[in-house]
Short mmCIF file of C-alpha atoms in Angstrom, two decimals:
data_model
loop_
_atom_site.label_atom_id
_atom_site.label_comp_id
_atom_site.label_asym_id
_atom_site.label_seq_id
_atom_site.Cartn_x
_atom_site.Cartn_y
_atom_site.Cartn_z
CA UNK A 1 -74.10 -74.06 99.61
CA UNK A 2 -72.93 -70.42 99.80
CA UNK A 3 -69.45 -69.12 99.02
CA UNK A 4 -68.27 -65.60 99.85
CA UNK A 5 -66.01 -63.52 97.60
CA UNK A 6 -64.99 -59.90 97.29
CA UNK A 7 -66.07 -59.83 93.63
CA UNK A 8 -68.06 -62.10 91.31
CA UNK A 9 -67.44 -61.71 87.57
CA UNK A 10 -70.15 -63.14 85.34
CA UNK A 11 -68.67 -63.92 81.93
CA UNK A 12 -65.29 -65.54 81.37
CA UNK A 13 -64.55 -64.33 77.86
CA UNK A 14 -61.55 -62.20 77.06
CA UNK A 15 -62.51 -59.13 79.10
CA UNK A 16 -63.95 -61.04 82.06
CA UNK A 17 -60.92 -63.33 82.29
CA UNK A 18 -58.54 -60.36 82.05
CA UNK A 19 -60.32 -58.54 84.85
CA UNK A 20 -60.45 -61.65 87.04
CA UNK A 21 -56.69 -62.10 86.62
CA UNK A 22 -55.90 -58.45 87.31
CA UNK A 23 -58.11 -58.30 90.41
CA UNK A 24 -56.63 -61.55 91.66
CA UNK A 25 -53.17 -60.02 91.33
CA UNK A 26 -54.39 -57.11 93.49
CA UNK A 27 -55.35 -59.52 96.26
CA UNK A 28 -59.12 -59.64 95.77
CA UNK A 29 -60.94 -62.93 96.14
CA UNK A 30 -62.69 -63.37 92.81
CA UNK A 31 -65.17 -65.86 91.40
CA UNK A 32 -65.31 -66.03 87.58
CA UNK A 33 -68.53 -67.65 86.40
CA UNK A 34 -69.44 -68.77 82.90
CA UNK A 35 -71.96 -71.17 81.44
CA UNK A 36 -69.46 -72.30 78.80
CA UNK A 37 -66.78 -74.89 79.61
CA UNK A 38 -63.09 -74.04 79.73
CA UNK A 39 -61.65 -73.01 76.33
CA UNK A 40 -59.40 -75.46 74.52
CA UNK A 41 -56.58 -74.99 72.02
CA UNK A 42 -55.60 -77.49 69.35
CA UNK A 43 -52.46 -76.42 67.44
CA UNK A 44 -53.50 -78.60 64.50
CA UNK A 45 -56.98 -77.13 64.22
CA UNK A 46 -58.18 -74.56 61.72
CA UNK A 47 -58.29 -71.01 63.12
CA UNK A 48 -61.20 -69.69 65.13
CA UNK A 49 -63.61 -67.83 62.85
CA UNK A 50 -63.57 -64.94 65.37
CA UNK A 51 -60.40 -62.83 65.43
CA UNK A 52 -59.45 -59.43 66.84
CA UNK A 53 -56.78 -56.85 66.12
CA UNK A 54 -55.11 -56.43 69.51
CA UNK A 55 -53.53 -53.01 69.88
CA UNK A 56 -50.15 -52.23 71.39
CA UNK A 57 -51.99 -50.95 74.46
CA UNK A 58 -53.80 -54.27 74.86
CA UNK A 59 -50.54 -56.14 74.43
CA UNK A 60 -49.01 -54.18 77.32
CA UNK A 61 -52.00 -55.01 79.50
CA UNK A 62 -51.92 -58.70 78.62
CA UNK A 63 -48.19 -58.77 79.39
CA UNK A 64 -48.86 -57.28 82.83
CA UNK A 65 -51.39 -60.05 83.48
CA UNK A 66 -48.94 -62.79 82.51
CA UNK A 67 -51.13 -63.87 79.58
CA UNK A 68 -49.14 -62.61 76.61
CA UNK A 69 -46.52 -65.36 76.65
CA UNK A 70 -49.28 -67.97 76.77
CA UNK A 71 -50.83 -66.34 73.69
CA UNK A 72 -47.52 -66.21 71.81
CA UNK A 73 -46.92 -69.87 72.65
CA UNK A 74 -50.14 -70.66 70.80
CA UNK A 75 -50.36 -68.28 67.84
CA UNK A 76 -50.52 -64.55 67.18
CA UNK A 77 -49.57 -62.64 64.03
CA UNK A 78 -47.97 -59.19 64.23
CA UNK A 79 -48.88 -56.71 61.52
CA UNK A 80 -46.51 -53.88 60.73
CA UNK A 81 -48.51 -52.10 58.05
CA UNK A 82 -52.15 -51.10 57.68
CA UNK A 83 -53.56 -49.97 54.34
CA UNK A 84 -56.87 -48.17 53.77
CA UNK A 85 -58.29 -47.20 50.39
CA UNK A 86 -61.51 -46.10 48.73
CA UNK A 87 -62.87 -48.21 45.86
CA UNK A 88 -66.07 -46.16 45.48
CA UNK A 89 -66.19 -44.39 42.10
CA UNK A 90 -66.86 -40.67 42.40
CA UNK A 91 -70.18 -39.65 40.79
CA UNK A 92 -68.25 -36.97 38.89
CA UNK A 93 -65.19 -39.11 38.19
CA UNK A 94 -65.26 -38.31 34.48
CA UNK A 95 -64.92 -34.59 35.25
CA UNK A 96 -62.30 -34.75 38.00
CA UNK A 97 -58.56 -35.50 37.79
CA UNK A 98 -57.62 -38.97 38.97
CA UNK A 99 -55.98 -39.00 42.41
CA UNK A 100 -54.54 -41.69 44.62
CA UNK A 101 -57.04 -42.96 47.18
CA UNK A 102 -54.83 -45.18 49.34
CA UNK A 103 -53.16 -44.48 52.67
CA UNK A 104 -50.69 -46.81 54.37
CA UNK A 105 -49.75 -46.73 58.06
CA UNK A 106 -46.34 -48.22 58.86
CA UNK A 107 -44.90 -49.15 62.26
CA UNK A 108 -41.48 -47.97 61.10
CA UNK A 109 -42.80 -44.41 60.94
CA UNK A 110 -43.75 -44.66 64.61
CA UNK A 111 -40.47 -46.27 65.68
CA UNK A 112 -42.51 -49.30 66.76
CA UNK A 113 -41.86 -52.99 66.01
CA UNK A 114 -45.49 -53.48 64.92
CA UNK A 115 -48.89 -51.83 64.89
CA UNK A 116 -50.64 -54.70 66.64
CA UNK A 117 -51.39 -58.43 66.47
CA UNK A 118 -54.17 -60.38 64.79
CA UNK A 119 -55.20 -63.06 67.30
CA UNK A 120 -58.04 -65.56 67.37
CA UNK A 121 -60.46 -64.75 70.18
CA UNK A 122 -60.29 -68.30 71.52
CA UNK A 123 -56.48 -68.06 71.74
CA UNK A 124 -56.65 -64.79 73.69
CA UNK A 125 -59.27 -66.27 76.00
CA UNK A 126 -57.24 -69.45 76.55
CA UNK A 127 -54.13 -67.42 77.41
CA UNK A 128 -56.11 -65.37 79.91
CA UNK A 129 -57.65 -68.46 81.51
CA UNK A 130 -54.15 -69.85 82.02
CA UNK A 131 -53.16 -66.59 83.69
CA UNK A 132 -56.30 -66.61 85.87
CA UNK A 133 -55.70 -70.21 86.93
CA UNK A 134 -52.26 -69.18 88.20
CA UNK A 135 -53.82 -66.74 90.68
CA UNK A 136 -54.64 -68.46 94.01
CA UNK A 137 -57.39 -65.98 94.86
CA UNK A 138 -59.31 -66.57 91.60
CA UNK A 139 -61.94 -69.33 91.54
CA UNK A 140 -63.21 -70.39 88.12
CA UNK A 141 -66.73 -71.81 88.01
CA UNK A 142 -67.16 -73.06 84.44
CA UNK A 143 -70.25 -74.70 83.04
CA UNK A 144 -72.53 -72.84 85.48
CA UNK A 145 -75.12 -70.30 84.40
CA UNK A 146 -76.58 -67.54 86.55
CA UNK A 147 -80.29 -67.75 87.37
CA UNK A 148 -80.67 -64.71 89.60
CA UNK A 149 -79.02 -61.75 91.32
CA UNK A 150 -80.29 -59.97 94.42
CA UNK A 151 -78.85 -56.94 96.21
CA UNK A 152 -78.97 -55.52 99.72
CA UNK A 153 -77.25 -52.57 101.36
CA UNK A 154 -74.53 -54.94 102.58
CA UNK A 155 -73.90 -57.33 99.69
CA UNK A 156 -75.08 -58.92 96.46
CA UNK A 157 -76.00 -62.55 95.93
CA UNK A 158 -75.64 -64.57 92.73
CA UNK A 159 -77.64 -67.78 92.35
CA UNK A 160 -76.22 -70.38 89.97
CA UNK A 161 -77.93 -73.20 88.14
CA UNK A 162 -78.27 -76.03 90.62
CA UNK A 163 -78.93 -73.64 93.51
CA UNK A 164 -75.35 -72.74 94.50
CA UNK A 165 -75.09 -69.20 95.89
CA UNK A 166 -72.23 -66.70 95.77
CA UNK A 167 -72.07 -63.52 97.82
CA UNK A 168 -69.87 -60.51 97.07
CA UNK A 169 -69.54 -56.79 97.55
CA UNK A 170 -69.59 -56.26 93.78
CA UNK A 171 -70.91 -58.11 90.73
CA UNK A 172 -69.24 -57.40 87.39
CA UNK A 173 -71.21 -58.13 84.22
CA UNK A 174 -68.79 -59.21 81.49
CA UNK A 175 -71.26 -61.46 79.72
CA UNK A 176 -71.41 -59.86 76.30
CA UNK A 177 -73.79 -57.84 74.18
CA UNK A 178 -76.84 -59.87 75.23
CA UNK A 179 -75.89 -59.50 78.90
CA UNK A 180 -78.27 -61.17 81.34
CA UNK A 181 -76.52 -59.36 84.20
CA UNK A 182 -77.39 -56.04 82.57
CA UNK A 183 -81.01 -57.15 82.24
CA UNK A 184 -81.12 -58.33 85.86
CA UNK A 185 -79.76 -54.95 86.95
CA UNK A 186 -82.53 -53.18 85.01
CA UNK A 187 -80.06 -51.23 82.86
CA UNK A 188 -81.40 -50.27 79.44
CA UNK A 189 -79.46 -49.72 76.21
CA UNK A 190 -79.59 -47.49 73.17
CA UNK A 191 -79.21 -49.59 70.02
CA UNK A 192 -78.77 -48.74 66.34
CA UNK A 193 -78.84 -51.50 63.76
CA UNK A 194 -76.72 -50.88 60.66
CA UNK A 195 -78.02 -51.55 57.18
CA UNK A 196 -75.22 -54.01 56.50
CA UNK A 197 -74.23 -57.44 57.72
CA UNK A 198 -70.74 -58.91 57.91
CA UNK A 199 -69.49 -62.23 56.58
CA UNK A 200 -66.24 -63.62 57.98
CA UNK A 201 -64.38 -66.21 55.92
CA UNK A 202 -61.35 -68.24 57.05
CA UNK A 203 -59.08 -68.99 54.09
CA UNK A 204 -55.70 -70.37 53.13
CA UNK A 205 -53.53 -68.54 50.64
CA UNK A 206 -50.30 -69.23 48.76
CA UNK A 207 -47.12 -67.74 50.19
CA UNK A 208 -45.63 -66.65 53.51
CA UNK A 209 -47.54 -64.86 56.27
CA UNK A 210 -48.03 -61.24 55.25
CA UNK A 211 -47.23 -58.36 57.59
CA UNK A 212 -50.02 -56.09 56.34
CA UNK A 213 -53.72 -55.88 57.11
CA UNK A 214 -55.87 -53.86 54.76
CA UNK A 215 -59.37 -52.55 54.31
CA UNK A 216 -60.93 -51.44 51.04
CA UNK A 217 -64.17 -49.44 51.02
CA UNK A 218 -66.88 -50.10 48.43
CA UNK A 219 -70.37 -48.61 47.95
CA UNK A 220 -71.86 -51.76 49.49
CA UNK A 221 -69.45 -51.78 52.45
CA UNK A 222 -65.83 -52.56 53.43
CA UNK A 223 -63.83 -55.68 52.60
CA UNK A 224 -60.83 -56.57 54.72
CA UNK A 225 -57.86 -58.93 54.83
CA UNK A 226 -56.42 -60.01 58.21
CA UNK A 227 -53.29 -62.20 58.08
CA UNK A 228 -53.07 -65.08 60.53
CA UNK A 229 -50.32 -67.70 60.58
CA UNK A 230 -48.41 -70.27 58.54
CA UNK A 231 -50.60 -73.26 57.75
CA UNK A 232 -47.93 -75.73 58.94
CA UNK A 233 -45.68 -78.43 57.54
CA UNK A 234 -48.54 -80.46 56.12
CA UNK A 235 -49.57 -77.47 53.97
CA UNK A 236 -46.11 -76.21 53.05
CA UNK A 237 -46.07 -72.82 51.39
CA UNK A 238 -49.54 -71.83 52.55
CA UNK A 239 -50.70 -69.37 55.18
CA UNK A 240 -54.04 -68.61 56.81
CA UNK A 241 -56.05 -65.41 56.90
CA UNK A 242 -59.45 -64.05 57.76
CA UNK A 243 -61.49 -62.12 55.21
CA UNK A 244 -64.34 -59.79 56.19
CA UNK A 245 -67.04 -58.85 53.68
CA UNK A 246 -69.67 -56.22 54.57
CA UNK A 247 -72.74 -56.02 52.38
CA UNK A 248 -76.53 -55.81 52.36
CA UNK A 249 -78.42 -58.56 54.22
CA UNK A 250 -79.72 -59.81 50.87
CA UNK A 251 -76.25 -60.11 49.34
CA UNK A 252 -74.81 -61.79 52.45
CA UNK A 253 -77.73 -64.25 52.39
CA UNK A 254 -76.90 -65.05 48.76
CA UNK A 255 -73.21 -65.56 49.50
CA UNK A 256 -74.08 -67.92 52.36
CA UNK A 257 -75.92 -70.23 49.95
CA UNK A 258 -72.83 -70.73 47.77
CA UNK A 259 -70.57 -73.75 48.07
CA UNK A 260 -66.87 -73.13 48.67
CA UNK A 261 -65.94 -73.24 44.99
CA UNK A 262 -68.59 -70.69 44.01
CA UNK A 263 -67.75 -68.49 47.01
CA UNK A 264 -64.07 -68.54 46.00
CA UNK A 265 -65.05 -67.20 42.57
CA UNK A 266 -67.10 -64.41 44.19
CA UNK A 267 -64.19 -63.48 46.46
CA UNK A 268 -61.77 -63.31 43.54
CA UNK A 269 -64.20 -61.03 41.68
CA UNK A 270 -65.20 -58.93 44.69
CA UNK A 271 -61.86 -58.38 46.45
CA UNK A 272 -59.06 -56.17 45.12
CA UNK A 273 -55.97 -57.40 43.31
CA UNK A 274 -53.95 -57.04 46.54
CA UNK A 275 -55.61 -60.22 47.86
CA UNK A 276 -53.10 -63.11 47.80
CA UNK A 277 -53.85 -66.18 45.72
CA UNK A 278 -56.39 -68.18 47.74
CA UNK A 279 -56.18 -71.96 47.82
CA UNK A 280 -58.95 -73.05 50.19
CA UNK A 281 -61.94 -71.84 52.22
CA UNK A 282 -61.98 -73.41 55.69
CA UNK A 283 -64.96 -71.80 57.43
CA UNK A 284 -67.46 -68.98 57.15
CA UNK A 285 -69.98 -67.19 59.39
CA UNK A 286 -72.16 -64.09 59.17
CA UNK A 287 -73.71 -61.74 61.68
CA UNK A 288 -75.66 -58.46 61.81
CA UNK A 289 -73.78 -55.42 63.05
CA UNK A 290 -75.09 -52.90 65.54
CA UNK A 291 -73.95 -50.11 67.80
CA UNK A 292 -75.15 -50.45 71.39
CA UNK A 293 -74.47 -48.47 74.55
CA UNK A 294 -75.76 -49.09 78.07
CA UNK A 295 -77.64 -46.13 79.49
CA UNK A 296 -75.69 -46.58 82.72
CA UNK A 297 -72.58 -48.61 83.49
CA UNK A 298 -73.68 -49.52 87.03
CA UNK A 299 -76.74 -50.06 89.20
CA UNK A 300 -76.32 -50.68 92.92
CA UNK A 301 -73.72 -53.41 93.34
CA UNK A 302 -73.60 -54.33 89.65
CA UNK A 303 -71.18 -52.80 87.13
CA UNK A 304 -70.72 -53.54 83.42
CA UNK A 305 -67.59 -53.93 81.30
CA UNK A 306 -66.82 -54.75 77.67
CA UNK A 307 -69.61 -55.70 75.30
CA UNK A 308 -72.10 -55.76 78.17
CA UNK A 309 -71.61 -51.98 78.35
CA UNK A 310 -70.97 -51.13 74.68
CA UNK A 311 -70.65 -52.63 71.22
CA UNK A 312 -69.26 -50.78 68.22
CA UNK A 313 -69.09 -51.21 64.49
CA UNK A 314 -66.49 -53.98 64.07
CA UNK A 315 -64.75 -52.21 61.17
CA UNK A 316 -61.27 -52.35 62.69
CA UNK A 317 -61.69 -55.10 65.27
CA UNK A 318 -61.36 -52.57 68.11
CA UNK A 319 -64.16 -53.80 70.38
CA UNK A 320 -62.04 -56.01 72.61
CA UNK A 321 -59.42 -53.25 72.99
CA UNK A 322 -62.12 -51.02 74.49
CA UNK A 323 -63.12 -53.86 76.79
CA UNK A 324 -59.55 -54.27 78.01
CA UNK A 325 -59.41 -50.52 78.68
CA UNK A 326 -62.60 -50.86 80.76
CA UNK A 327 -60.97 -53.67 82.72
CA UNK A 328 -57.79 -51.69 83.41
CA UNK A 329 -59.76 -48.65 84.55
CA UNK A 330 -62.08 -50.58 86.85
CA UNK A 331 -59.22 -52.64 88.27
CA UNK A 332 -57.31 -49.46 89.13
CA UNK A 333 -60.31 -47.83 90.81
CA UNK A 334 -61.18 -50.93 92.84
CA UNK A 335 -57.58 -51.10 94.01
CA UNK A 336 -57.90 -47.52 95.26
CA UNK A 337 -61.24 -48.27 96.92
CA UNK A 338 -59.68 -51.21 98.74
CA UNK A 339 -56.74 -49.08 99.84
CA UNK A 340 -59.17 -46.47 101.19
CA UNK A 341 -61.14 -49.12 103.08
CA UNK A 342 -64.30 -48.30 101.12
CA UNK A 343 -67.16 -50.50 100.02
CA UNK A 344 -66.24 -51.74 96.52
CA UNK A 345 -69.70 -50.72 95.31
CA UNK A 346 -69.51 -47.23 96.76
CA UNK A 347 -71.36 -45.01 94.25
CA UNK A 348 -68.54 -42.48 93.92
CA UNK A 349 -66.08 -45.15 92.73
CA UNK A 350 -68.51 -46.62 90.20
CA UNK A 351 -69.44 -43.12 89.01
CA UNK A 352 -65.75 -42.37 88.50
CA UNK A 353 -65.43 -45.51 86.37
CA UNK A 354 -68.29 -44.39 84.12
CA UNK A 355 -67.00 -40.81 83.95
CA UNK A 356 -63.66 -42.10 82.67
CA UNK A 357 -64.84 -44.82 80.33
CA UNK A 358 -68.03 -43.52 78.74
CA UNK A 359 -66.32 -40.60 76.92
CA UNK A 360 -63.46 -42.85 75.76
CA UNK A 361 -65.86 -45.49 74.48
CA UNK A 362 -67.95 -42.83 72.74
CA UNK A 363 -64.85 -41.51 70.98
CA UNK A 364 -64.11 -44.91 69.45
CA UNK A 365 -67.78 -45.40 68.57
CA UNK A 366 -67.63 -41.99 66.92
CA UNK A 367 -64.53 -42.93 64.92
CA UNK A 368 -65.98 -46.24 63.69
CA UNK A 369 -69.31 -44.63 62.78
CA UNK A 370 -67.46 -41.84 61.03
CA UNK A 371 -65.73 -44.33 58.76
CA UNK A 372 -68.99 -46.18 58.24
CA UNK A 373 -70.93 -43.07 57.21
CA UNK A 374 -68.11 -41.57 55.17
CA UNK A 375 -67.34 -44.65 53.10
CA UNK A 376 -70.57 -46.66 52.82
CA UNK A 377 -72.26 -44.39 50.31
CA UNK A 378 -71.83 -42.54 47.01
CA UNK A 379 -73.14 -39.13 48.14
CA UNK A 380 -70.91 -36.53 46.40
CA UNK A 381 -70.24 -34.26 49.44
CA UNK A 382 -69.24 -37.23 51.60
CA UNK A 383 -67.16 -38.66 48.77
CA UNK A 384 -65.29 -35.34 48.69
CA UNK A 385 -64.86 -35.45 52.48
CA UNK A 386 -63.33 -38.90 52.47
CA UNK A 387 -61.02 -38.01 49.59
CA UNK A 388 -59.93 -34.95 51.58
CA UNK A 389 -59.42 -37.14 54.63
CA UNK A 390 -57.32 -39.71 52.78
CA UNK A 391 -55.43 -36.94 51.05
CA UNK A 392 -54.70 -35.21 54.35
CA UNK A 393 -53.53 -38.45 55.95
CA UNK A 394 -51.33 -39.19 52.94
CA UNK A 395 -49.84 -35.71 52.70
CA UNK A 396 -49.35 -35.03 56.40
CA UNK A 397 -47.37 -37.73 58.19
CA UNK A 398 -48.10 -36.10 61.54
CA UNK A 399 -51.87 -36.49 61.06
CA UNK A 400 -51.44 -40.03 59.76
CA UNK A 401 -49.31 -41.00 62.74
CA UNK A 402 -51.82 -39.49 65.18
CA UNK A 403 -54.50 -41.75 63.73
CA UNK A 404 -52.20 -44.76 64.06
CA UNK A 405 -51.24 -43.92 67.64
CA UNK A 406 -54.91 -43.63 68.59
CA UNK A 407 -55.75 -46.99 67.03
CA UNK A 408 -52.76 -48.58 68.78
CA UNK A 409 -53.96 -47.40 72.17
CA UNK A 410 -50.97 -45.09 72.65
CA UNK A 411 -52.96 -41.82 72.48
CA UNK A 412 -56.36 -41.45 74.16
CA UNK A 413 -57.65 -38.48 72.16
CA UNK A 414 -59.47 -38.87 68.83
CA UNK A 415 -57.32 -37.17 66.18
CA UNK A 416 -58.54 -33.73 65.12
CA UNK A 417 -58.50 -34.67 61.43
CA UNK A 418 -61.30 -37.20 62.05
CA UNK A 419 -63.23 -34.91 64.41
CA UNK A 420 -63.22 -32.09 61.87
CA UNK A 421 -64.16 -34.19 58.86
CA UNK A 422 -67.06 -35.93 60.61
CA UNK A 423 -68.47 -33.20 62.87
CA UNK A 424 -71.65 -32.89 60.82
CA UNK A 425 -72.34 -36.52 60.06
CA UNK A 426 -75.92 -37.57 60.95
CA UNK A 427 -76.65 -39.65 64.00
CA UNK A 428 -73.27 -39.41 65.69
CA UNK A 429 -74.48 -36.98 68.34
CA UNK A 430 -76.65 -39.76 69.77
CA UNK A 431 -73.71 -42.02 70.69
#
């Protein structure tokens, strides 16, 4: 059996589902294929271990797709303040005057209601699937993996498990960092593994939902607090949050062996006093972290978006925001190609997509690597640089607000204060 579409999207995660919805709204016939079944939401369940900090720019995009209300009807937590501080002792601390090392970003200073929302990935995906299902021209093929892709001058063909075939003018790979579509297209990647791993811990804490997310930097790596939502009537007075702990692979391996009681003790010792009083650990997971960038974003009739094209250090949960920006850009260009009567895989359109997105993605990779290199060490010159950076951000509201606007997706340009402080950091020129 063969079905014909304008576009086939392989991967129905957050970015793939957003792009399918947006292209459906533009009148394209779209097939969205994923080996996983449809996502489910249980309001009584513990939170998904995977969460993202959705920027104001992503919120606008999700609203335009009709997905944001679905997300709010499940659960999403706005944060109005973001705090960053350095817990690494200076090697010459006994000789230097003590200075404040904390910077706080506040939505009020930007005349904004919030800086962003902390949302479980499964909730965002579920909201986008609901939006995609509302589009008559979008066909969702869940529970079906892709076994092969072939291309001709006229079209591309996707073969699914079971032998079903789909034809289209364009295939979009939105199938994540280990993208099979990228491999089938013969597109290579540059990859840099970091020396740290990350452990994510879902917890409950005493008190109302906080409106601040914070990140403290230690010699062994950052530790972060991401507020989620009220734990519900059955757990009155408690709220949920996600903690992120970066450390060496050996230390993360040790933490993973601990039972919840012992891990709670380690968290209380290892996290700063700003951490609310924890009452329960609900889940935990760990993963290596790496920076990866596809050498090309397209090959013939195949084009990549989201994690299939790039992964970044997950320091600030910005990866999905970059993916949504990819989706918006590609959607806009394909709309123009359709209006011009062009082949959707015409090289000039796909080249324009890469010309727009690669520099923007590199800027965010640069920013995340800059923070990583600046804070994950005790080298005196870099310690001085980060103190200067925090001091500049604290003393100059304009610079601080530029950083916040960039992270919120309001400004596209990396703030000069970060560019200047990190221009000579090793390895960043290879992004």
